[in-house]
Amino acid sequence: MQRIIDLRSDTVTHPTPAMREAMYRAEVGDDVMGEDPTVNRLQEVAAERIGKEAALFVTSGTMGNLISLLTHCQRGEEVIVGDQAHIFRYEAGGSSALGGIAQFQIPNNPDGTLPLDRIEAAIRGSDQHEARTRLIALENTHNRCGGTVLPLEYLKQVRELADRHDLKVHLDGARIFNAAVALGADVKAITQYVDSVTFCLSKGLSAPIGSVICGSQDFIAQARRYRKMLGGGMRQAGVLAAAGIVALEKMIDRLAEDHSNARRLAEGLADMPGVAIDLDRVQTNIIYFNLMSDVTVSTDAIVQRVLEHKVKILDPGPTRRFRFVTHAWIDRNDVDRTLLAFKAALQS
Ligand code: TLP
């Protein structure tokens, strides 16, 4: 029987055999008491790799971003964030609902950056009528902008701007290692410009659960209180952290393969009549493309048709903007199978 090719997200990856082995063997303790040796090890490895003083294991990217925002901002304070940011779009308004934090949204440039002049103009707080700006939140790679990589020079400029106005910078680095691999740079080249970063173990890195927040000792100590407050203090979490250590040690370099598969897929799609795709934006493992108006097949029919070929994709609905994501479970052969299935599905 043919295997399912699942392009809906890189979150669908399962733990590798090496992860399952490490999970089985993990030494554990009570992590709320700080006594889980495997969680402690993951946090040390993560902090070292990201180039920050300390790290905190959390349940998800959403929790990592929420805790980071709560730690940076008090009630009635404001974060500047992109209108395409995951924090704004897909985190259920958590920082506003639970932290009383206002969000000032700026339209993202198509490449995922926020215009520097718009950031500067959005900074507020000298007047009593205004929420006080505390934080700029960036995303790298930028999911909704196509898995795009923020240029290092841009990050430097944001850092300088933040320093001029005494602001902090948080990075939603759910896929930060994809960004580093695409740049051919050490991840610290990116993180040097931000105060805090959340990255995910359970996307391209294939661990089953978990994200890590990295920052200064003081920041992480405060973040730890918020994690407890949110019910995210886990006990023998070493069984999960063990997979995260394998993810950091074994799964980063191979992301280049996901990027080249995404490129092959994108180029194949670009050759198809009815598909509009900007190849310059395909920089990592995420591909977005639109259907042209002459394609008369509905998107849900396309999804059903490709499923008959054992290819799973998300239905974009009325936007007709599809997203495909490559990951450790997609190889070159799967890319070619997907292209055949998609091309057939477009026929009216
Ligand atoms: N993104 C998911 C969906 O929520 C859209 C996906 O399939 O891409 N930051 C970024 C940039 C993300 O893409 C995601 C997940 C998160 C944060 C949240 O991570 P989790 O799902 O672990 O809460």
GROMACS .gro file of C-alpha atoms and ligand atoms in nm:
model
  371
    1MET     CA    1   0.000   0.000   0.000
    2GLN     CA    2   0.125   0.349  -0.083
    3ARG     CA    3   0.229   0.567   0.209
    4ILE     CA    4   0.040   0.891   0.275
    5ILE     CA    5   0.233   1.203   0.173
    6ASP     CA    6   0.130   1.466   0.426
    7LEU     CA    7   0.214   1.822   0.319
    8ARG     CA    8  -0.023   1.998   0.559
    9SER     CA    9   0.254   2.100   0.799
   10ASP     CA   10   0.593   1.998   0.937
   11THR     CA   11   0.409   1.948   1.269
   12VAL     CA   12   0.289   1.609   1.137
   13THR     CA   13   0.634   1.449   1.171
   14HIS     CA   14   0.657   1.166   1.425
   15PRO     CA   15   0.954   1.099   1.656
   16THR     CA   16   1.241   0.917   1.486
   17PRO     CA   17   1.360   0.572   1.608
   18ALA     CA   18   1.659   0.744   1.777
   19MET     CA   19   1.416   0.971   1.964
   20ARG     CA   20   1.198   0.681   2.077
   21GLU     CA   21   1.508   0.501   2.203
   22ALA     CA   22   1.624   0.813   2.392
   23MET     CA   23   1.274   0.863   2.536
   24TYR     CA   24   1.268   0.504   2.658
   25ARG     CA   25   1.604   0.541   2.828
   26ALA     CA   26   1.556   0.897   2.962
   27GLU     CA   27   1.647   0.961   3.324
   28VAL     CA   28   1.368   1.161   3.481
   29GLY     CA   29   1.282   1.361   3.795
   30ASP     CA   30   1.033   1.627   3.901
   31ASP     CA   31   1.095   1.919   3.667
   32VAL     CA   32   0.883   2.165   3.866
   33MET     CA   33   1.138   2.104   4.140
   34GLY     CA   34   1.411   2.150   3.880
   35GLU     CA   35   1.516   1.786   3.927
   36ASP     CA   36   1.465   1.632   3.586
   37PRO     CA   37   1.818   1.574   3.456
   38THR     CA   38   1.706   1.528   3.096
   39VAL     CA   39   1.501   1.851   3.091
   40ASN     CA   40   1.795   2.031   3.250
   41ARG     CA   41   2.026   1.890   2.985
   42LEU     CA   42   1.792   1.994   2.702
   43GLN     CA   43   1.777   2.346   2.845
   44GLU     CA   44   2.157   2.363   2.869
   45VAL     CA   45   2.205   2.233   2.515
   46ALA     CA   46   1.941   2.475   2.381
   47ALA     CA   47   2.080   2.780   2.561
   48GLU     CA   48   2.430   2.697   2.442
   49ARG     CA   49   2.321   2.643   2.083
   50ILE     CA   50   2.104   2.958   2.070
   51GLY     CA   51   2.368   3.166   2.248
   52LYS     CA   52   2.165   3.283   2.549
   53GLU     CA   53   2.227   3.242   2.922
   54ALA     CA   54   1.932   3.018   2.995
   55ALA     CA   55   1.643   2.822   2.847
   56LEU     CA   56   1.302   2.685   2.947
   57PHE     CA   57   1.124   2.380   2.807
   58VAL     CA   58   0.756   2.452   2.734
   59THR     CA   59   0.469   2.255   2.585
   60SER     CA   60   0.431   2.440   2.254
   61GLY     CA   61   0.536   2.734   2.040
   62THR     CA   62   0.215   2.911   2.137
   63MET     CA   63   0.297   2.875   2.506
   64GLY     CA   64   0.654   2.989   2.443
   65ASN     CA   65   0.540   3.307   2.270
   66LEU     CA   66   0.271   3.375   2.531
   67ILE     CA   67   0.513   3.332   2.823
   68SER     CA   68   0.769   3.552   2.649
   69LEU     CA   69   0.516   3.830   2.593
   70LEU     CA   70   0.391   3.804   2.953
   71THR     CA   71   0.749   3.825   3.076
   72HIS     CA   72   0.836   4.131   2.866
   73CYS     CA   73   0.511   4.329   2.908
   74GLN     CA   74   0.289   4.428   3.199
   75ARG     CA   75  -0.089   4.479   3.168
   76GLY     CA   76  -0.167   4.786   2.957
   77GLU     CA   77   0.167   4.772   2.777
   78GLU     CA   78   0.204   4.711   2.408
   79VAL     CA   79   0.385   4.483   2.167
   80ILE     CA   80   0.448   4.581   1.805
   81VAL     CA   81   0.375   4.283   1.585
   82GLY     CA   82   0.317   4.207   1.216
   83ASP     CA   83  -0.035   4.163   1.082
   84GLN     CA   84   0.077   3.831   0.932
   85ALA     CA   85   0.250   3.711   1.249
   86HIS     CA   86   0.156   3.379   1.404
   87ILE     CA   87   0.136   3.559   1.741
   88PHE     CA   88  -0.137   3.785   1.604
   89ARG     CA   89  -0.319   3.542   1.376
   90TYR     CA   90  -0.310   3.200   1.536
   91GLU     CA   91  -0.254   3.224   1.909
   92ALA     CA   92  -0.614   3.289   2.010
   93GLY     CA   93  -0.536   3.641   2.129
   94GLY     CA   94  -0.366   3.485   2.432
   95SER     CA   95  -0.141   3.775   2.528
   96SER     CA   96  -0.439   4.015   2.527
   97ALA     CA   97  -0.680   3.774   2.696
   98LEU     CA   98  -0.444   3.651   2.965
   99GLY     CA   99  -0.188   3.929   2.993
  100GLY     CA  100  -0.383   4.247   2.918
  101ILE     CA  101  -0.116   4.325   2.659
  102ALA     CA  102  -0.216   4.548   2.368
  103GLN     CA  103  -0.098   4.454   2.019
  104PHE     CA  104  -0.006   4.722   1.765
  105GLN     CA  105  -0.019   4.548   1.428
  106ILE     CA  106   0.189   4.671   1.137
  107PRO     CA  107   0.144   4.530   0.785
  108ASN     CA  108   0.426   4.287   0.712
  109ASN     CA  109   0.629   4.341   0.398
  110PRO     CA  110   0.590   4.045   0.161
  111ASP     CA  111   0.928   3.910   0.278
  112GLY     CA  112   0.819   3.893   0.643
  113THR     CA  113   1.002   4.204   0.763
  114LEU     CA  114   0.824   4.497   0.929
  115PRO     CA  115   0.906   4.837   0.774
  116LEU     CA  116   1.146   5.014   1.012
  117ASP     CA  117   0.975   5.351   0.969
  118ARG     CA  118   0.639   5.194   1.056
  119ILE     CA  119   0.788   5.036   1.369
  120GLU     CA  120   0.935   5.368   1.472
  121ALA     CA  121   0.606   5.550   1.409
  122ALA     CA  122   0.418   5.291   1.615
  123ILE     CA  123   0.622   5.345   1.931
  124ARG     CA  124   0.405   5.511   2.197
  125GLY     CA  125   0.379   5.573   2.566
  126SER     CA  126   0.505   5.921   2.650
  127ASP     CA  127   0.145   6.046   2.675
  128GLN     CA  128  -0.092   5.924   2.947
  129HIS     CA  129  -0.357   5.835   2.686
  130GLU     CA  130  -0.135   5.578   2.522
  131ALA     CA  131  -0.040   5.221   2.593
  132ARG     CA  132   0.335   5.209   2.658
  133THR     CA  133   0.533   5.018   2.395
  134ARG     CA  134   0.766   4.759   2.546
  135LEU     CA  135   0.839   4.504   2.281
  136ILE     CA  136   0.888   4.434   1.911
  137ALA     CA  137   0.799   4.079   1.807
  138LEU     CA  138   0.946   3.933   1.487
  139GLU     CA  139   0.903   3.592   1.322
  140ASN     CA  140   1.183   3.397   1.148
  141THR     CA  141   1.128   3.207   0.928
  142HIS     CA  142   0.807   3.389   0.854
  143ASN     CA  143   0.531   3.134   0.813
  144ARG     CA  144   0.250   3.327   0.639
  145CYS     CA  145   0.497   3.522   0.425
  146GLY     CA  146   0.616   3.194   0.275
  147GLY     CA  147   0.879   3.054   0.513
  148THR     CA  148   1.094   3.356   0.431
  149VAL     CA  149   1.422   3.429   0.607
  150LEU     CA  150   1.476   3.770   0.767
  151PRO     CA  151   1.806   3.922   0.647
  152LEU     CA  152   2.072   3.957   0.920
  153GLU     CA  153   2.125   4.321   0.828
  154TYR     CA  154   1.755   4.385   0.887
  155LEU     CA  155   1.770   4.220   1.230
  156LYS     CA  156   2.065   4.442   1.317
  157GLN     CA  157   1.865   4.750   1.221
  158VAL     CA  158   1.569   4.642   1.433
  159ARG     CA  159   1.805   4.586   1.726
  160GLU     CA  160   1.950   4.937   1.686
  161LEU     CA  161   1.603   5.085   1.662
  162ALA     CA  162   1.491   4.894   1.974
  163ASP     CA  163   1.798   5.011   2.166
  164ARG     CA  164   1.736   5.374   2.068
  165HIS     CA  165   1.387   5.349   2.221
  166ASP     CA  166   1.471   5.120   2.511
  167LEU     CA  167   1.254   4.836   2.376
  168LYS     CA  168   1.304   4.459   2.389
  169VAL     CA  169   1.289   4.227   2.088
  170HIS     CA  170   1.126   3.883   2.095
  171LEU     CA  171   1.167   3.638   1.810
  172ASP     CA  172   0.907   3.376   1.727
  173GLY     CA  173   1.170   3.140   1.595
  174ALA     CA  174   0.941   2.839   1.561
  175ARG     CA  175   1.151   2.751   1.254
  176ILE     CA  176   1.471   2.940   1.341
  177PHE     CA  177   1.693   2.648   1.242
  178ASN     CA  178   1.539   2.650   0.895
  179ALA     CA  179   1.642   3.016   0.877
  180ALA     CA  180   1.997   2.941   0.994
  181VAL     CA  181   2.038   2.651   0.749
  182ALA     CA  182   1.904   2.864   0.462
  183LEU     CA  183   2.149   3.142   0.550
  184GLY     CA  184   2.434   2.894   0.588
  185ALA     CA  185   2.503   3.067   0.920
  186ASP     CA  186   2.524   2.969   1.284
  187VAL     CA  187   2.191   3.031   1.455
  188LYS     CA  188   2.368   3.274   1.691
  189ALA     CA  189   2.416   3.508   1.396
  190ILE     CA  190   2.037   3.554   1.417
  191THR     CA  191   1.979   3.537   1.792
  192GLN     CA  192   2.248   3.794   1.878
  193TYR     CA  193   1.998   4.063   1.779
  194VAL     CA  194   1.706   3.956   2.000
  195ASP     CA  195   1.645   3.943   2.375
  196SER     CA  196   1.432   3.631   2.374
  197VAL     CA  197   1.350   3.356   2.129
  198THR     CA  198   1.105   3.067   2.119
  199PHE     CA  199   1.190   2.777   1.891
  200CYS     CA  200   0.996   2.456   1.824
  201LEU     CA  201   1.125   2.102   1.857
  202SER     CA  202   0.812   1.951   1.710
  203LYS     CA  203   0.810   2.097   1.359
  204GLY     CA  204   1.093   2.031   1.112
  205LEU     CA  205   1.306   1.885   1.393
  206SER     CA  206   1.050   1.601   1.432
  207ALA     CA  207   1.028   1.576   1.812
  208PRO     CA  208   0.677   1.480   1.927
  209ILE     CA  209   0.615   1.770   2.169
  210GLY     CA  210   0.772   2.087   2.292
  211SER     CA  211   0.936   2.421   2.236
  212VAL     CA  212   1.213   2.609   2.414
  213ILE     CA  213   1.233   2.973   2.525
  214CYS     CA  214   1.585   3.117   2.547
  215GLY     CA  215   1.696   3.442   2.709
  216SER     CA  216   1.887   3.590   3.002
  217GLN     CA  217   1.893   3.418   3.345
  218ASP     CA  218   1.655   3.678   3.489
  219PHE     CA  219   1.416   3.654   3.195
  220ILE     CA  220   1.400   3.276   3.217
  221ALA     CA  221   1.351   3.284   3.595
  222GLN     CA  222   1.045   3.506   3.546
  223ALA     CA  223   0.927   3.299   3.248
  224ARG     CA  224   0.938   2.993   3.474
  225ARG     CA  225   0.683   3.155   3.708
  226TYR     CA  226   0.451   3.227   3.415
  227ARG     CA  227   0.488   2.871   3.289
  228LYS     CA  228   0.370   2.750   3.631
  229MET     CA  229   0.086   3.003   3.632
  230LEU     CA  230  -0.036   2.877   3.296
  231GLY     CA  231  -0.031   2.517   3.413
  232GLY     CA  232   0.271   2.433   3.204
  233GLY     CA  233   0.489   2.303   3.486
  234MET     CA  234   0.541   1.940   3.392
  235ARG     CA  235   0.677   1.669   3.618
  236GLN     CA  236   0.876   1.380   3.463
  237ALA     CA  237   0.904   1.569   3.136
  238GLY     CA  238   1.244   1.415   3.063
  239VAL     CA  239   1.074   1.155   2.842
  240LEU     CA  240   0.980   1.443   2.612
  241ALA     CA  241   1.299   1.644   2.654
  242ALA     CA  242   1.503   1.338   2.552
  243ALA     CA  243   1.348   1.356   2.205
  244GLY     CA  244   1.426   1.728   2.199
  245ILE     CA  245   1.796   1.664   2.264
  246VAL     CA  246   1.807   1.419   1.972
  247ALA     CA  247   1.625   1.682   1.762
  248LEU     CA  248   1.896   1.940   1.836
  249GLU     CA  249   2.183   1.698   1.786
  250LYS     CA  250   2.066   1.508   1.480
  251MET     CA  251   1.788   1.687   1.295
  252ILE     CA  252   1.917   2.036   1.216
  253ASP     CA  253   2.162   1.977   0.933
  254ARG     CA  254   1.915   1.762   0.742
  255LEU     CA  255   1.671   2.058   0.709
  256ALA     CA  256   1.865   2.146   0.392
  257GLU     CA  257   1.703   1.840   0.233
  258ASP     CA  258   1.354   1.976   0.314
  259HIS     CA  259   1.454   2.305   0.152
  260SER     CA  260   1.573   2.139  -0.167
  261ASN     CA  261   1.256   1.927  -0.182
  262ALA     CA  262   1.049   2.243  -0.138
  263ARG     CA  263   1.240   2.405  -0.423
  264ARG     CA  264   1.182   2.106  -0.651
  265LEU     CA  265   0.814   2.104  -0.562
  266ALA     CA  266   0.784   2.479  -0.619
  267GLU     CA  267   0.958   2.462  -0.956
  268GLY     CA  268   0.730   2.178  -1.063
  269LEU     CA  269   0.425   2.380  -0.958
  270ALA     CA  270   0.556   2.687  -1.141
  271ASP     CA  271   0.553   2.484  -1.464
  272MET     CA  272   0.185   2.396  -1.423
  273PRO     CA  273  -0.079   2.594  -1.610
  274GLY     CA  274  -0.315   2.758  -1.361
  275VAL     CA  275  -0.059   2.799  -1.081
  276ALA     CA  276   0.081   3.138  -0.976
  277ILE     CA  277   0.387   3.110  -0.756
  278ASP     CA  278   0.666   3.347  -0.662
  279LEU     CA  279   0.977   3.130  -0.660
  280ASP     CA  280   1.186   3.398  -0.488
  281ARG     CA  281   0.976   3.353  -0.178
  282VAL     CA  282   1.043   2.980  -0.157
  283GLN     CA  283   1.347   3.000   0.067
  284THR     CA  284   1.298   2.717   0.316
  285ASN     CA  285   1.043   2.436   0.361
  286ILE     CA  286   0.719   2.632   0.307
  287ILE     CA  287   0.556   2.693  -0.030
  288TYR     CA  288   0.259   2.917  -0.091
  289PHE     CA  289   0.091   2.951  -0.429
  290ASN     CA  290  -0.236   3.068  -0.578
  291LEU     CA  291  -0.472   2.927  -0.836
  292MET     CA  292  -0.531   3.149  -1.136
  293SER     CA  293  -0.883   3.252  -1.221
  294ASP     CA  294  -0.903   3.015  -1.522
  295VAL     CA  295  -0.887   2.714  -1.288
  296THR     CA  296  -1.252   2.618  -1.243
  297VAL     CA  297  -1.213   2.319  -1.008
  298SER     CA  298  -1.301   2.405  -0.648
  299THR     CA  299  -1.028   2.384  -0.385
  300ASP     CA  300  -1.215   2.117  -0.187
  301ALA     CA  301  -1.244   1.905  -0.501
  302ILE     CA  302  -0.868   1.943  -0.553
  303VAL     CA  303  -0.801   1.834  -0.195
  304GLN     CA  304  -1.025   1.527  -0.241
  305ARG     CA  305  -0.867   1.438  -0.574
  306VAL     CA  306  -0.510   1.451  -0.448
  307LEU     CA  307  -0.615   1.249  -0.144
  308GLU     CA  308  -0.718   0.971  -0.381
  309HIS     CA  309  -0.347   0.966  -0.474
  310LYS     CA  310  -0.262   0.949  -0.102
  311VAL     CA  311  -0.146   1.312  -0.085
  312LYS     CA  312  -0.284   1.519   0.204
  313ILE     CA  313  -0.302   1.898   0.169
  314LEU     CA  314  -0.497   2.171   0.346
  315ASP     CA  315  -0.798   2.330   0.178
  316PRO     CA  316  -0.730   2.706   0.156
  317GLY     CA  317  -1.099   2.783   0.095
  318PRO     CA  318  -1.199   3.105  -0.081
  319THR     CA  319  -0.846   3.254  -0.072
  320ARG     CA  320  -0.735   2.975  -0.313
  321ARG     CA  321  -0.389   3.021  -0.162
  322PHE     CA  322  -0.243   2.677  -0.093
  323ARG     CA  323   0.038   2.603   0.153
  324PHE     CA  324   0.258   2.295   0.117
  325VAL     CA  325   0.522   2.218   0.380
  326THR     CA  326   0.810   1.974   0.333
  327HIS     CA  327   0.969   1.785   0.622
  328ALA     CA  328   1.163   1.476   0.724
  329TRP     CA  329   0.888   1.244   0.596
  330ILE     CA  330   0.889   1.384   0.244
  331ASP     CA  331   1.152   1.269  -0.004
  332ARG     CA  332   1.222   1.350  -0.367
  333ASN     CA  333   1.000   1.070  -0.486
  334ASP     CA  334   0.709   1.207  -0.282
  335VAL     CA  335   0.763   1.546  -0.444
  336ASP     CA  336   0.730   1.392  -0.788
  337ARG     CA  337   0.422   1.194  -0.685
  338THR     CA  338   0.265   1.512  -0.547
  339LEU     CA  339   0.329   1.703  -0.868
  340LEU     CA  340   0.161   1.433  -1.077
  341ALA     CA  341  -0.138   1.416  -0.841
  342PHE     CA  342  -0.179   1.795  -0.825
  343LYS     CA  343  -0.153   1.841  -1.200
  344ALA     CA  344  -0.421   1.576  -1.256
  345ALA     CA  345  -0.642   1.735  -0.990
  346LEU     CA  346  -0.640   2.073  -1.168
  347GLN     CA  347  -0.803   1.932  -1.484
  348SER     CA  348  -1.167   2.040  -1.513
  349TLP     N1  349   0.218   2.685   1.316
  349TLP     C1  350   0.129   2.583   1.267
  349TLP     C2  351  -0.016   2.637   1.265
  349TLP     O1  352  -0.050   2.690   1.388
  349TLP     C3  353  -0.038   2.740   1.160
  349TLP     C4  354   0.173   2.540   1.129
  349TLP     O2  355   0.121   2.436   1.083
  349TLP     O3  356   0.257   2.607   1.070
  349TLP     N2  357   0.500   3.025   1.550
  349TLP     C5  358   0.495   2.989   1.421
  349TLP     C6  359   0.566   3.070   1.321
  349TLP     C7  360   0.423   2.874   1.382
  349TLP     O4  361   0.419   2.842   1.254
  349TLP     C8  362   0.357   2.798   1.480
  349TLP     C9  363   0.276   2.677   1.444
  349TLP    C10  364   0.366   2.840   1.614
  349TLP    C11  365   0.438   2.955   1.646
  349TLP    C12  366   0.295   2.768   1.727
  349TLP     O5  367   0.349   2.645   1.756
  349TLP     P1  368   0.264   2.533   1.832
  349TLP     O6  369   0.177   2.469   1.728
  349TLP     O7  370   0.367   2.443   1.888
  349TLP     O8  371   0.184   2.602   1.937
   0.00000   0.00000   0.00000
